[in-house]
PDB file of C-alpha atoms in Angstrom:
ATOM      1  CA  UNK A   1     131.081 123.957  51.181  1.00  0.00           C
ATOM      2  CA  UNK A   2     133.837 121.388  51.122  1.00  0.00           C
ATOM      3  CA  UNK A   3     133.595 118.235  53.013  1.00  0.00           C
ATOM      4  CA  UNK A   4     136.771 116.983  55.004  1.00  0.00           C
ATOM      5  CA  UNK A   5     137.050 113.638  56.814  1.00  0.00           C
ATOM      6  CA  UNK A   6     139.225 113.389  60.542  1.00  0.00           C
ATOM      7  CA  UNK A   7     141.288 110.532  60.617  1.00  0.00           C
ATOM      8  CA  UNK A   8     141.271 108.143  63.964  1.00  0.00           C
ATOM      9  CA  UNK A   9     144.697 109.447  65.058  1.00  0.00           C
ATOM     10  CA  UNK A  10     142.785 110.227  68.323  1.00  0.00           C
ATOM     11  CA  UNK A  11     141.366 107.316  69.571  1.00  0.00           C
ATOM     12  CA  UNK A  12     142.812 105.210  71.461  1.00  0.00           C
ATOM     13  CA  UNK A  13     144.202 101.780  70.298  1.00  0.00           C
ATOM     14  CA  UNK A  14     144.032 102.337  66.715  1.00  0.00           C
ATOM     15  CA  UNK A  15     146.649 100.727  64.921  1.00  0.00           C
ATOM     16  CA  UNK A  16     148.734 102.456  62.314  1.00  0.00           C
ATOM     17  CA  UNK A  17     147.867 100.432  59.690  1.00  0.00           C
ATOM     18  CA  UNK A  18     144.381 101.797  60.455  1.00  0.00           C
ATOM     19  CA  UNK A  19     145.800 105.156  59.855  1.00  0.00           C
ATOM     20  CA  UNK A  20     147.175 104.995  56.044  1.00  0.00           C
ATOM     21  CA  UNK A  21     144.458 103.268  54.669  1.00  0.00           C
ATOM     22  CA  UNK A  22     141.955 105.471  56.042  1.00  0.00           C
ATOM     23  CA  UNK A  23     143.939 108.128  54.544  1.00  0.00           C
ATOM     24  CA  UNK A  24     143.739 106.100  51.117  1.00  0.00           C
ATOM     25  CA  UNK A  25     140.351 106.060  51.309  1.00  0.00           C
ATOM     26  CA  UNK A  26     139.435 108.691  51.838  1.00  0.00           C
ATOM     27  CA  UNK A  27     141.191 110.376  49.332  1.00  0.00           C
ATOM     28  CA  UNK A  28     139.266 107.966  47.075  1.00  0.00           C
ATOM     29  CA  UNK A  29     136.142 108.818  48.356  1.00  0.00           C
ATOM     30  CA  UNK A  30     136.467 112.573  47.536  1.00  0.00           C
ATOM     31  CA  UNK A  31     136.736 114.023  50.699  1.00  0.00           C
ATOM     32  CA  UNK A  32     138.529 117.740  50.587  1.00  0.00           C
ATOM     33  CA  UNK A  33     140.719 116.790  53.773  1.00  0.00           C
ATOM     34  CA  UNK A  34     142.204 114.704  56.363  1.00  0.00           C
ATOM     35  CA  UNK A  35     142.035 115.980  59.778  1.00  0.00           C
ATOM     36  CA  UNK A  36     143.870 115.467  63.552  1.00  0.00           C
ATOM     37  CA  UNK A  37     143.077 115.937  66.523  1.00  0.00           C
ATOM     38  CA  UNK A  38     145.725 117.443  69.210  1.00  0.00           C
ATOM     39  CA  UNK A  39     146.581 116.957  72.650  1.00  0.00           C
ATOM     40  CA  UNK A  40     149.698 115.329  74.601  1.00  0.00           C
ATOM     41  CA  UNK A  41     148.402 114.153  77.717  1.00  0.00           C
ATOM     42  CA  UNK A  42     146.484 111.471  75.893  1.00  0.00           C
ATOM     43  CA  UNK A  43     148.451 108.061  74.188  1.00  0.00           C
ATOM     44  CA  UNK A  44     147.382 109.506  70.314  1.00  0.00           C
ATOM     45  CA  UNK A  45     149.208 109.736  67.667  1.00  0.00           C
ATOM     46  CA  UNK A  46     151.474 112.805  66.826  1.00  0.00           C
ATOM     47  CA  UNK A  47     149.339 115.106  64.318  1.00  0.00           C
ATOM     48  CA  UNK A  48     152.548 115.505  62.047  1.00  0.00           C
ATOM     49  CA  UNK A  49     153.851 112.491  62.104  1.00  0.00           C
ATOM     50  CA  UNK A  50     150.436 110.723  60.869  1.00  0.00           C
ATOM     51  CA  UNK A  51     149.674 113.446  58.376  1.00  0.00           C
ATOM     52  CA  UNK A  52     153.647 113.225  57.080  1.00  0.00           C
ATOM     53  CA  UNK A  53     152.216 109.704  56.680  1.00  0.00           C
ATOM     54  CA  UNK A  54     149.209 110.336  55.321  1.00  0.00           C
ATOM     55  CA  UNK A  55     151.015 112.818  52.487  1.00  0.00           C
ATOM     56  CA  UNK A  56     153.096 110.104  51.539  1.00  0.00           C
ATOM     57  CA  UNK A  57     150.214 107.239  50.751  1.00  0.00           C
ATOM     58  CA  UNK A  58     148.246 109.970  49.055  1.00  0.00           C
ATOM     59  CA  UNK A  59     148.229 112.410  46.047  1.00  0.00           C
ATOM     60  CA  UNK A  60     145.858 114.918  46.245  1.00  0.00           C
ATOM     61  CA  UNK A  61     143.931 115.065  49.591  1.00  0.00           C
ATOM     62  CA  UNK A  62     144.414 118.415  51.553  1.00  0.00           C
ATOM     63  CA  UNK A  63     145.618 117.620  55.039  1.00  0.00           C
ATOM     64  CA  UNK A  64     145.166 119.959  58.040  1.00  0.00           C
ATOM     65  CA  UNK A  65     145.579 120.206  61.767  1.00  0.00           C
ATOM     66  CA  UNK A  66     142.633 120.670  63.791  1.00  0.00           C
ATOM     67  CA  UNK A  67     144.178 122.020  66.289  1.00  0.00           C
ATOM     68  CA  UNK A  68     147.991 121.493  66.852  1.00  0.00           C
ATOM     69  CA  UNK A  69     148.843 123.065  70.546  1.00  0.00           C
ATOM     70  CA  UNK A  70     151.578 125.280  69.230  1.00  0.00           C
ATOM     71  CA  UNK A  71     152.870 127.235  72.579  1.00  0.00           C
ATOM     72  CA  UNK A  72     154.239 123.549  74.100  1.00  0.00           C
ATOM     73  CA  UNK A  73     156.382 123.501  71.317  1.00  0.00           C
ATOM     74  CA  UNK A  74     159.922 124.223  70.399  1.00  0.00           C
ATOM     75  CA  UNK A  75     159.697 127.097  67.883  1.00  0.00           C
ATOM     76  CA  UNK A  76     162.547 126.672  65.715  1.00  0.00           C
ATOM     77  CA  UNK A  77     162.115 122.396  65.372  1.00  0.00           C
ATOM     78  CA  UNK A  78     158.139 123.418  64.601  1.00  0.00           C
ATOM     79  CA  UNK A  79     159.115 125.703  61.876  1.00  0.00           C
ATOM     80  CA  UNK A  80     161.308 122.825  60.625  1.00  0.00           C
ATOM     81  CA  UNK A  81     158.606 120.255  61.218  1.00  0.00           C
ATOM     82  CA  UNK A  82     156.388 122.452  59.527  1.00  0.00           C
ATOM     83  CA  UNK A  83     157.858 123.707  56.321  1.00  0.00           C
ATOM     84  CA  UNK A  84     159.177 119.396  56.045  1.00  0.00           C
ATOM     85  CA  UNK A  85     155.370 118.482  56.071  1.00  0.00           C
ATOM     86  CA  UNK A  86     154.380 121.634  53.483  1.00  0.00           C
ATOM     87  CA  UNK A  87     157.130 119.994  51.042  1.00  0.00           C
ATOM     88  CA  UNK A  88     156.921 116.544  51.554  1.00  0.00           C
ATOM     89  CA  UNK A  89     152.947 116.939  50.670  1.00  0.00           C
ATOM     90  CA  UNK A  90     153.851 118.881  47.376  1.00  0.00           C
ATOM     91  CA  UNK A  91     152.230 122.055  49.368  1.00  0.00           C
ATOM     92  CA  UNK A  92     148.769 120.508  50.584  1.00  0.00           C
ATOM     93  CA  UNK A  93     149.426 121.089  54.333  1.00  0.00           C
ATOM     94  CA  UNK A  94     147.732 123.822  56.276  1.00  0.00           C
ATOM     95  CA  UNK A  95     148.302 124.372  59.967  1.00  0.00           C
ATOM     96  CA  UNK A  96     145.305 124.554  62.331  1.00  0.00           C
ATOM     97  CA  UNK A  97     146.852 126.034  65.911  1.00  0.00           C
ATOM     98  CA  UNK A  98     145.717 127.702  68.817  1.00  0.00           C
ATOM     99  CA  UNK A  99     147.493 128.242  72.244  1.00  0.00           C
ATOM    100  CA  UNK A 100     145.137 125.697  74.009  1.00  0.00           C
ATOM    101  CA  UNK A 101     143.846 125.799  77.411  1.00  0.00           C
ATOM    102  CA  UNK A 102     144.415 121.982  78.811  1.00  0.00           C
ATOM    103  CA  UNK A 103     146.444 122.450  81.699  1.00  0.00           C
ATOM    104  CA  UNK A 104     147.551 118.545  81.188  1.00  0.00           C
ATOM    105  CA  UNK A 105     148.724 119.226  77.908  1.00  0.00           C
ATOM    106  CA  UNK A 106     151.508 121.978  79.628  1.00  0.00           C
ATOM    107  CA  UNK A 107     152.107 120.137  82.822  1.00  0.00           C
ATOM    108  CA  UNK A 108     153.365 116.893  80.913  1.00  0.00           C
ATOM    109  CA  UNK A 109     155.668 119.014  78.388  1.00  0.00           C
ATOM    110  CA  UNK A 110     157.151 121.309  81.212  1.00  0.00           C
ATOM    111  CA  UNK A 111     155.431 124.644  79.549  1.00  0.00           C
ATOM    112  CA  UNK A 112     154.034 127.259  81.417  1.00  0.00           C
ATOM    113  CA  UNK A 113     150.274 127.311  80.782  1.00  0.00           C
ATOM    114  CA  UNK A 114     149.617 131.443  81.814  1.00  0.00           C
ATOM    115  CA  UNK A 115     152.699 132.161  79.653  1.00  0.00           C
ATOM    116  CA  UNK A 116     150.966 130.229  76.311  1.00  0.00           C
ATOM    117  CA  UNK A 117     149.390 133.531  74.466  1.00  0.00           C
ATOM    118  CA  UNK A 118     152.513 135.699  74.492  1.00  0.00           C
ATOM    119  CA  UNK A 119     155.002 132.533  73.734  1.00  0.00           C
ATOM    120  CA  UNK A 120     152.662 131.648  70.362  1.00  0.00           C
ATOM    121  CA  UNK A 121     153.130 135.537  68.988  1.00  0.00           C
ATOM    122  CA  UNK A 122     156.981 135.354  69.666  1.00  0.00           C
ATOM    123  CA  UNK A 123     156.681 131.431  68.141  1.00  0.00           C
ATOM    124  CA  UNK A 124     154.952 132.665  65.269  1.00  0.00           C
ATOM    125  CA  UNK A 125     157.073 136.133  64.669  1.00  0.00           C
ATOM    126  CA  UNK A 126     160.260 133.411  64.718  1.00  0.00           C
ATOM    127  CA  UNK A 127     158.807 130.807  62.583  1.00  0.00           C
ATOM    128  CA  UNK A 128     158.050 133.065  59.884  1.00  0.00           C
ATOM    129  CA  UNK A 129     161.470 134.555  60.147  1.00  0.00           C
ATOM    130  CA  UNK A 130     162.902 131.111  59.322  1.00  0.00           C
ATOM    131  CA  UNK A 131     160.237 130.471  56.821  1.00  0.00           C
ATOM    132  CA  UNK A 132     161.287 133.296  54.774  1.00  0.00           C
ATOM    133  CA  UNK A 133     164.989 132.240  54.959  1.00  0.00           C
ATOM    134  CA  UNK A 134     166.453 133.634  57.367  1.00  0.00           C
ATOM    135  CA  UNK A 135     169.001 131.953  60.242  1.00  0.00           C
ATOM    136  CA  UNK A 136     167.393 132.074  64.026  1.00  0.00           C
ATOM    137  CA  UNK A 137     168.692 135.167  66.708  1.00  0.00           C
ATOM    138  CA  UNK A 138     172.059 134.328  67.577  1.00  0.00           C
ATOM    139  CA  UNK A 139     172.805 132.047  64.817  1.00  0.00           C
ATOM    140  CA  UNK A 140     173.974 132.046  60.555  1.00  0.00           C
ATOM    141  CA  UNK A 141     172.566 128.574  60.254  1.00  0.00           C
ATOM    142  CA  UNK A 142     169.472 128.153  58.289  1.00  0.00           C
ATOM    143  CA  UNK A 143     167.592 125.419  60.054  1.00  0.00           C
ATOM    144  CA  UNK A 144     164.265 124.665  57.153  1.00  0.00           C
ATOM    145  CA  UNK A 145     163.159 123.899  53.800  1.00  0.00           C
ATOM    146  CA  UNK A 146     161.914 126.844  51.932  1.00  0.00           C
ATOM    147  CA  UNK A 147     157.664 126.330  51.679  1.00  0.00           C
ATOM    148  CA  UNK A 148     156.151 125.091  48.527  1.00  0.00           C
ATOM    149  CA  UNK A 149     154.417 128.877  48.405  1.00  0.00           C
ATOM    150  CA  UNK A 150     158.374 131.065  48.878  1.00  0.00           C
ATOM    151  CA  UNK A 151     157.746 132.243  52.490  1.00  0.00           C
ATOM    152  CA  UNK A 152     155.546 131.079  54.905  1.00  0.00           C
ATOM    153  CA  UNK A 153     153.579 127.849  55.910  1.00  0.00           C
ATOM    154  CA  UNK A 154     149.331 128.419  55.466  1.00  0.00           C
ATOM    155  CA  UNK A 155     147.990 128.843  58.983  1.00  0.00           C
ATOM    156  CA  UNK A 156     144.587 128.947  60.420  1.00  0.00           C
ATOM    157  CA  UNK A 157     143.850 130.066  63.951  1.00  0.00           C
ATOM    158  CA  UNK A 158     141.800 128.753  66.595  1.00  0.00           C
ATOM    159  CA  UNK A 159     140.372 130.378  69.343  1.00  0.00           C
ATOM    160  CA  UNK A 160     137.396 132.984  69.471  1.00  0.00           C
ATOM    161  CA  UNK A 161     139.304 135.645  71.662  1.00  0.00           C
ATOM    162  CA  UNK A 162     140.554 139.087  70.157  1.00  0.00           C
ATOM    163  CA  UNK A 163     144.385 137.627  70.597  1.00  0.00           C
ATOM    164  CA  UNK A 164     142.766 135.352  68.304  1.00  0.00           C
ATOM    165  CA  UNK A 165     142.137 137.570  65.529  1.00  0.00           C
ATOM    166  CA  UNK A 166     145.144 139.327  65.784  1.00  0.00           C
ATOM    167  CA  UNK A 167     146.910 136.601  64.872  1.00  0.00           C
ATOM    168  CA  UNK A 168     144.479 135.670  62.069  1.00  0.00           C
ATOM    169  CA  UNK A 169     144.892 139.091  60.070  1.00  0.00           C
ATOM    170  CA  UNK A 170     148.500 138.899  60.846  1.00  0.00           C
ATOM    171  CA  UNK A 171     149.846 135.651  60.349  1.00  0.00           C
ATOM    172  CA  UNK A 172     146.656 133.543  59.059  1.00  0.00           C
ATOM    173  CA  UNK A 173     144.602 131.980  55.752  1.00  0.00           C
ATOM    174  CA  UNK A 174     141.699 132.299  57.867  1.00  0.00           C
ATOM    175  CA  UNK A 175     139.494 130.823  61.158  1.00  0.00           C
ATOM    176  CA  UNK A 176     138.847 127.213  62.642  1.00  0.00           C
ATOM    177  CA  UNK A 177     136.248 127.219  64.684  1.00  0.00           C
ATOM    178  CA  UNK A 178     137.062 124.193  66.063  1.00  0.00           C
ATOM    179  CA  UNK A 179     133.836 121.754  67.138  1.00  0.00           C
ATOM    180  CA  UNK A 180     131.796 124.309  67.758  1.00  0.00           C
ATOM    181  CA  UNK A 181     127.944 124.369  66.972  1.00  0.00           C
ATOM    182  CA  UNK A 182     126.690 126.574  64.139  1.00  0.00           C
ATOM    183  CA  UNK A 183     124.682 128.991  66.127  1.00  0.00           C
ATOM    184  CA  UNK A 184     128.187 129.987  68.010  1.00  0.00           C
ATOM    185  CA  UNK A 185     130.020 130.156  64.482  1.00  0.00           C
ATOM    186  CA  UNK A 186     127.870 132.014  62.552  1.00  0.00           C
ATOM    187  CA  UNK A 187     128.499 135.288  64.749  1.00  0.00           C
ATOM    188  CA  UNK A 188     132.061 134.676  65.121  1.00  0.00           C
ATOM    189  CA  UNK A 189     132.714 134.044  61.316  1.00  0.00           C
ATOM    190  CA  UNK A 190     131.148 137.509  60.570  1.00  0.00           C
ATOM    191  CA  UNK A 191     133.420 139.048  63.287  1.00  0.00           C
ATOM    192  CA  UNK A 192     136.822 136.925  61.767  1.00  0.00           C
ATOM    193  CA  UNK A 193     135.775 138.640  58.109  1.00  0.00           C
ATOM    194  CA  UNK A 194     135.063 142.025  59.691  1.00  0.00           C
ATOM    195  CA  UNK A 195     138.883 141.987  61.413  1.00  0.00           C
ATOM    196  CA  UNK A 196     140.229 140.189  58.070  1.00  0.00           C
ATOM    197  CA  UNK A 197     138.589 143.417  56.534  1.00  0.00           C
ATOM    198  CA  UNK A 198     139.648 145.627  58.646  1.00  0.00           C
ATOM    199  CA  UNK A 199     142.881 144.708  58.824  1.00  0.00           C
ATOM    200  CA  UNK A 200     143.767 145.304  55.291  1.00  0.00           C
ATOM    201  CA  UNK A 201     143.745 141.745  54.243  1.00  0.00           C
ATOM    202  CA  UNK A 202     142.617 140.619  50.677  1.00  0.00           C
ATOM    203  CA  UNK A 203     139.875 137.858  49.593  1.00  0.00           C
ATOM    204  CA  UNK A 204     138.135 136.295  52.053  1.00  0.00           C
ATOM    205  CA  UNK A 205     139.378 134.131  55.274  1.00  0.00           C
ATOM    206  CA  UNK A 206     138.785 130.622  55.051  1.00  0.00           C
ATOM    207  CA  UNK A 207     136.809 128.926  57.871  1.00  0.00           C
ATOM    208  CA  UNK A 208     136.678 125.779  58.741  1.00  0.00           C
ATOM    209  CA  UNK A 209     134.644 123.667  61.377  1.00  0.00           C
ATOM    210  CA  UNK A 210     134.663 120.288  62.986  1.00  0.00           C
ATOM    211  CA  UNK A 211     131.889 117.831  63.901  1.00  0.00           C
ATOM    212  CA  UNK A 212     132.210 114.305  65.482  1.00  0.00           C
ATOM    213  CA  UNK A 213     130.061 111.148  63.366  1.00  0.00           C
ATOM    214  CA  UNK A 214     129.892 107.584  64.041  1.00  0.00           C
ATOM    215  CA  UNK A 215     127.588 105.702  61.746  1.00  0.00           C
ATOM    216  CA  UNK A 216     126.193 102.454  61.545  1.00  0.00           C
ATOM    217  CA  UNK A 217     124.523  99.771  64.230  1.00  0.00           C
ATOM    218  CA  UNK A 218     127.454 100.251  66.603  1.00  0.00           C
ATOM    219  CA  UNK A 219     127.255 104.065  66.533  1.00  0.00           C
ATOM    220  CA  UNK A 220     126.127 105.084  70.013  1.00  0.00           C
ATOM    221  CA  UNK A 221     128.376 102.619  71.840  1.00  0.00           C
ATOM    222  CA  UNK A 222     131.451 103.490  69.543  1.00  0.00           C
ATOM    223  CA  UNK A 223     130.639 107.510  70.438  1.00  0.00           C
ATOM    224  CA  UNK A 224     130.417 106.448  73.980  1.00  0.00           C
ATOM    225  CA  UNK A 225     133.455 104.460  74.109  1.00  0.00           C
ATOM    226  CA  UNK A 226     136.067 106.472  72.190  1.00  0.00           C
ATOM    227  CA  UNK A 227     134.545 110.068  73.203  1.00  0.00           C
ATOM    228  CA  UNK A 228     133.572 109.324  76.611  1.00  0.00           C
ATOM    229  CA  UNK A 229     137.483 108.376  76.880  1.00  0.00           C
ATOM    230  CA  UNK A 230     139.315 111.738  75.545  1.00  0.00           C
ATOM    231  CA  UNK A 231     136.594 113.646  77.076  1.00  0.00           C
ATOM    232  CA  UNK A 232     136.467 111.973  80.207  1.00  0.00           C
ATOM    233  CA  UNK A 233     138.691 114.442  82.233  1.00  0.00           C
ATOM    234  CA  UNK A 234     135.911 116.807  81.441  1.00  0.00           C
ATOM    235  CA  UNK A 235     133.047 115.235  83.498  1.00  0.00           C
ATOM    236  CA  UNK A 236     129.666 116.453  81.846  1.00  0.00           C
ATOM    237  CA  UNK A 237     131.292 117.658  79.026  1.00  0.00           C
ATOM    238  CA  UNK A 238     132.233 114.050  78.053  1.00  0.00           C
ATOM    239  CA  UNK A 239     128.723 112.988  77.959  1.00  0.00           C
ATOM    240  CA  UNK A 240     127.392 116.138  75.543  1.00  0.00           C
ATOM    241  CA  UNK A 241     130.152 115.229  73.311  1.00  0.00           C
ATOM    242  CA  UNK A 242     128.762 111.816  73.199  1.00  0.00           C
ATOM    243  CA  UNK A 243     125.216 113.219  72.685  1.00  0.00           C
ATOM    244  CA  UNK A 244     126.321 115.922  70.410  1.00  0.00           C
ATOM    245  CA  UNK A 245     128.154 113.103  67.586  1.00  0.00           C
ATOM    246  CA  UNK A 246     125.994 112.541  64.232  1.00  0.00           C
ATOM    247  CA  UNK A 247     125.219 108.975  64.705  1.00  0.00           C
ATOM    248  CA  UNK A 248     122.592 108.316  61.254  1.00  0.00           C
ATOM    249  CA  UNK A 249     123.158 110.460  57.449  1.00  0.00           C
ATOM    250  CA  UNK A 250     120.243 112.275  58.214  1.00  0.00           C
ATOM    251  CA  UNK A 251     121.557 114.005  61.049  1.00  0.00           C
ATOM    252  CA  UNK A 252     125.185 114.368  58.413  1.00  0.00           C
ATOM    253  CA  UNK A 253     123.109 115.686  55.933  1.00  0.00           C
ATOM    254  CA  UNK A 254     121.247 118.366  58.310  1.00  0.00           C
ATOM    255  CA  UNK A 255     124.876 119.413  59.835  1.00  0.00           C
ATOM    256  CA  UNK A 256     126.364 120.096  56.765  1.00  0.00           C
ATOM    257  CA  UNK A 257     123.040 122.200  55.434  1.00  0.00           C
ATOM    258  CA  UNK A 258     123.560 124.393  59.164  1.00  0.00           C
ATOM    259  CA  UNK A 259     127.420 124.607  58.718  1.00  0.00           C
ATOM    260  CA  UNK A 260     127.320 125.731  55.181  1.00  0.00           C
ATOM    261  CA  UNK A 261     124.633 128.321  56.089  1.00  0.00           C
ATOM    262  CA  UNK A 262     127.224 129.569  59.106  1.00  0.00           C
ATOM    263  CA  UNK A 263     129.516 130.512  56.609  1.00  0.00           C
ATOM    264  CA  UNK A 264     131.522 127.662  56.524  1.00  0.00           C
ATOM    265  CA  UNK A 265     133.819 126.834  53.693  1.00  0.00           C
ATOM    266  CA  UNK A 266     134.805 123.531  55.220  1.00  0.00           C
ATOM    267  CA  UNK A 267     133.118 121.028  56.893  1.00  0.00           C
ATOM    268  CA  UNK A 268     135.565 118.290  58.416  1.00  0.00           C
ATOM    269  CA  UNK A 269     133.554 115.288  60.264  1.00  0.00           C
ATOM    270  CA  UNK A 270     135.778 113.891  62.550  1.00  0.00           C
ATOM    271  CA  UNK A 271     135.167 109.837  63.773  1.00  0.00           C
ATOM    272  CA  UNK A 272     134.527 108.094  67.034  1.00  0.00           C
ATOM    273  CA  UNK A 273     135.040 104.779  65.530  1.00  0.00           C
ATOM    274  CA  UNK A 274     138.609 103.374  63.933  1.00  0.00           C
ATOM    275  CA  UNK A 275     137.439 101.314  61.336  1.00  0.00           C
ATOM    276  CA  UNK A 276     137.924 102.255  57.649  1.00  0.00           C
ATOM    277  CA  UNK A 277     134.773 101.397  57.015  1.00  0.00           C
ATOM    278  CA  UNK A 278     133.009 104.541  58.928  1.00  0.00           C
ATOM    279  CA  UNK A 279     135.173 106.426  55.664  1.00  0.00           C
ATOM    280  CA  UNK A 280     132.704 104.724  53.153  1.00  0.00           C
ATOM    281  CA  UNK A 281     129.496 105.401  55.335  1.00  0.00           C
ATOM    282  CA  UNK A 282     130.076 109.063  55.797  1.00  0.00           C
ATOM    283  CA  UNK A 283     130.644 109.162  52.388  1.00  0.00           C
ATOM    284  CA  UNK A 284     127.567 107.586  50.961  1.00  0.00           C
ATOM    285  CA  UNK A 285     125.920 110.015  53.923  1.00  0.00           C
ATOM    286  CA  UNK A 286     127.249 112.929  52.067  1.00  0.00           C
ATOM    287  CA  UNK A 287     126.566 112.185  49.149  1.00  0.00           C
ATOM    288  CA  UNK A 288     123.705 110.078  48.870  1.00  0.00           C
ATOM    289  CA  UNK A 289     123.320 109.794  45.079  1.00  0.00           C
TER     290      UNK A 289
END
């Protein structure tokens, strides 16, 4: 199982600079990915934007969207957005979406939240009709770079609902399951490679997972502080993400050993404390040798 590192892009306060050499060190450190969080009714950082960011201070670190609310946005400027991030990073970019479920998050960009599911399909059916070269309905302008792979930007789906994996044997590289634990994963992994089967689809589908950390002698106030924050809208929820964050390497170490035996290819830990130090301490958590 690969082991993928979140960057701070979520947390309130942290300064850009913050941003790019976390991404530098991490990339030094080993780690397999750099992660974002999404959400718009919140003052973080757009998920493109840092990872276009990130590309650029970095060589070889894959860089993914965990998750990236795609119904609340423009289809057409996505695709655009999209296929500019997949060549700018020399093809290292994977897209982690889902249709979300924040009311917020719709309210503040004027989208209709009980309209999301069947917006994404006709999102996804156009972006992959630009992808592959071709000019949007009503137009002969091309409006994208062509991907680094010919046709189509990697994609991996969020959600655990059969729309869900529809789109994943459709459109997708395979599942993220998002922060969920590993007793609700490992059932839903076998169902995402029973549809990927099903449906005709080669290989195996890629699944991915996410788990908050914060390490070191300020780790339960920084979980508290930063978590307790995004979460706050969410009343008790708030304080089990607090409770549920890996706070010592023990506790890293045991995660990854559950996650892997999920069926998890990728593990990314994602931080409740902004300072590039936390990069070096998961690190040495991971791998303790």
């Amino acid at each position: 199982m690969k082991i993928g590192i979140g960057l701070p892009n979520a947390i309130r306060g942290t300064s850009g600079d913050v941003l790019i050499d976390w991404a530098r060190r991490a990339e030094a450190r080993g780690f397999s990915s750099l992660g974002t969080i999404g959400r718009v009714a919140y003052p973080s950082y757009s998920e493109l934007i840092t990872l276009a960011a990130a590309a650029a201070a970095t060589e070889r670190i894959g860089l993914k969207t965990d998750i990236l609310l795609g119904p609340i946005y423009n289809p057409v400027l996505l695709a655009k957005d999209l296929a500019s991030l997949d060549q700018i990073s020399g093809g290292r970019f994977v897209l982690g979406a889902s249709v979300g479920a924040r009311k917020d998050d719709f309210d503040v960009t004027h989208q209709d939240l009980s309209t999301r599911g069947r917006r994404w399909d006709e999102a996804l059916e156009l972006m992959h009709q630009i992808w592959r070269g071709e000019p949007p309905p009503g137009t002969d302008q091309l409006v994208a770079p062509t991907p680094t792979n010919g046709d189509r930007v990697p994609i991996l789906v969020g959600g655990n609902s059969d729309a869900s994996l529809r789109r994943l044997v459709k459109w997708g590289v395979g599942w993220t399951a998002g922060g969920s634990t590993p007793e609700v994963v490992a059932p839903f992994s076998e169902r995402v490679r029973a549809a990927w089967t099903e449906g005709g689809r080669e290989g195996e589908p890629l699944i991915v997972a996410l788990r908050y950390f914060a390490l070191g002698p300020d780790a339960e106030a920084g979980a508290r502080t930063s978590l307790g924050d995004y979460y706050g809208y969410l009343g008790e929820y708030a304080e089990r993400a607090i409770a549920g964050a890996l706070k010592n390497p023990e506790a890293i170490q045991e995660a990854a050993k559950k996650y892997e035996e999920a069926g998890v290819d990728e593990l990314i830990y994602f931080p409740a404390i902004p300072e590039v130090e936390q990069v070096d301490l998961l690190a040495d958590a991971v791998n303790p040798t």
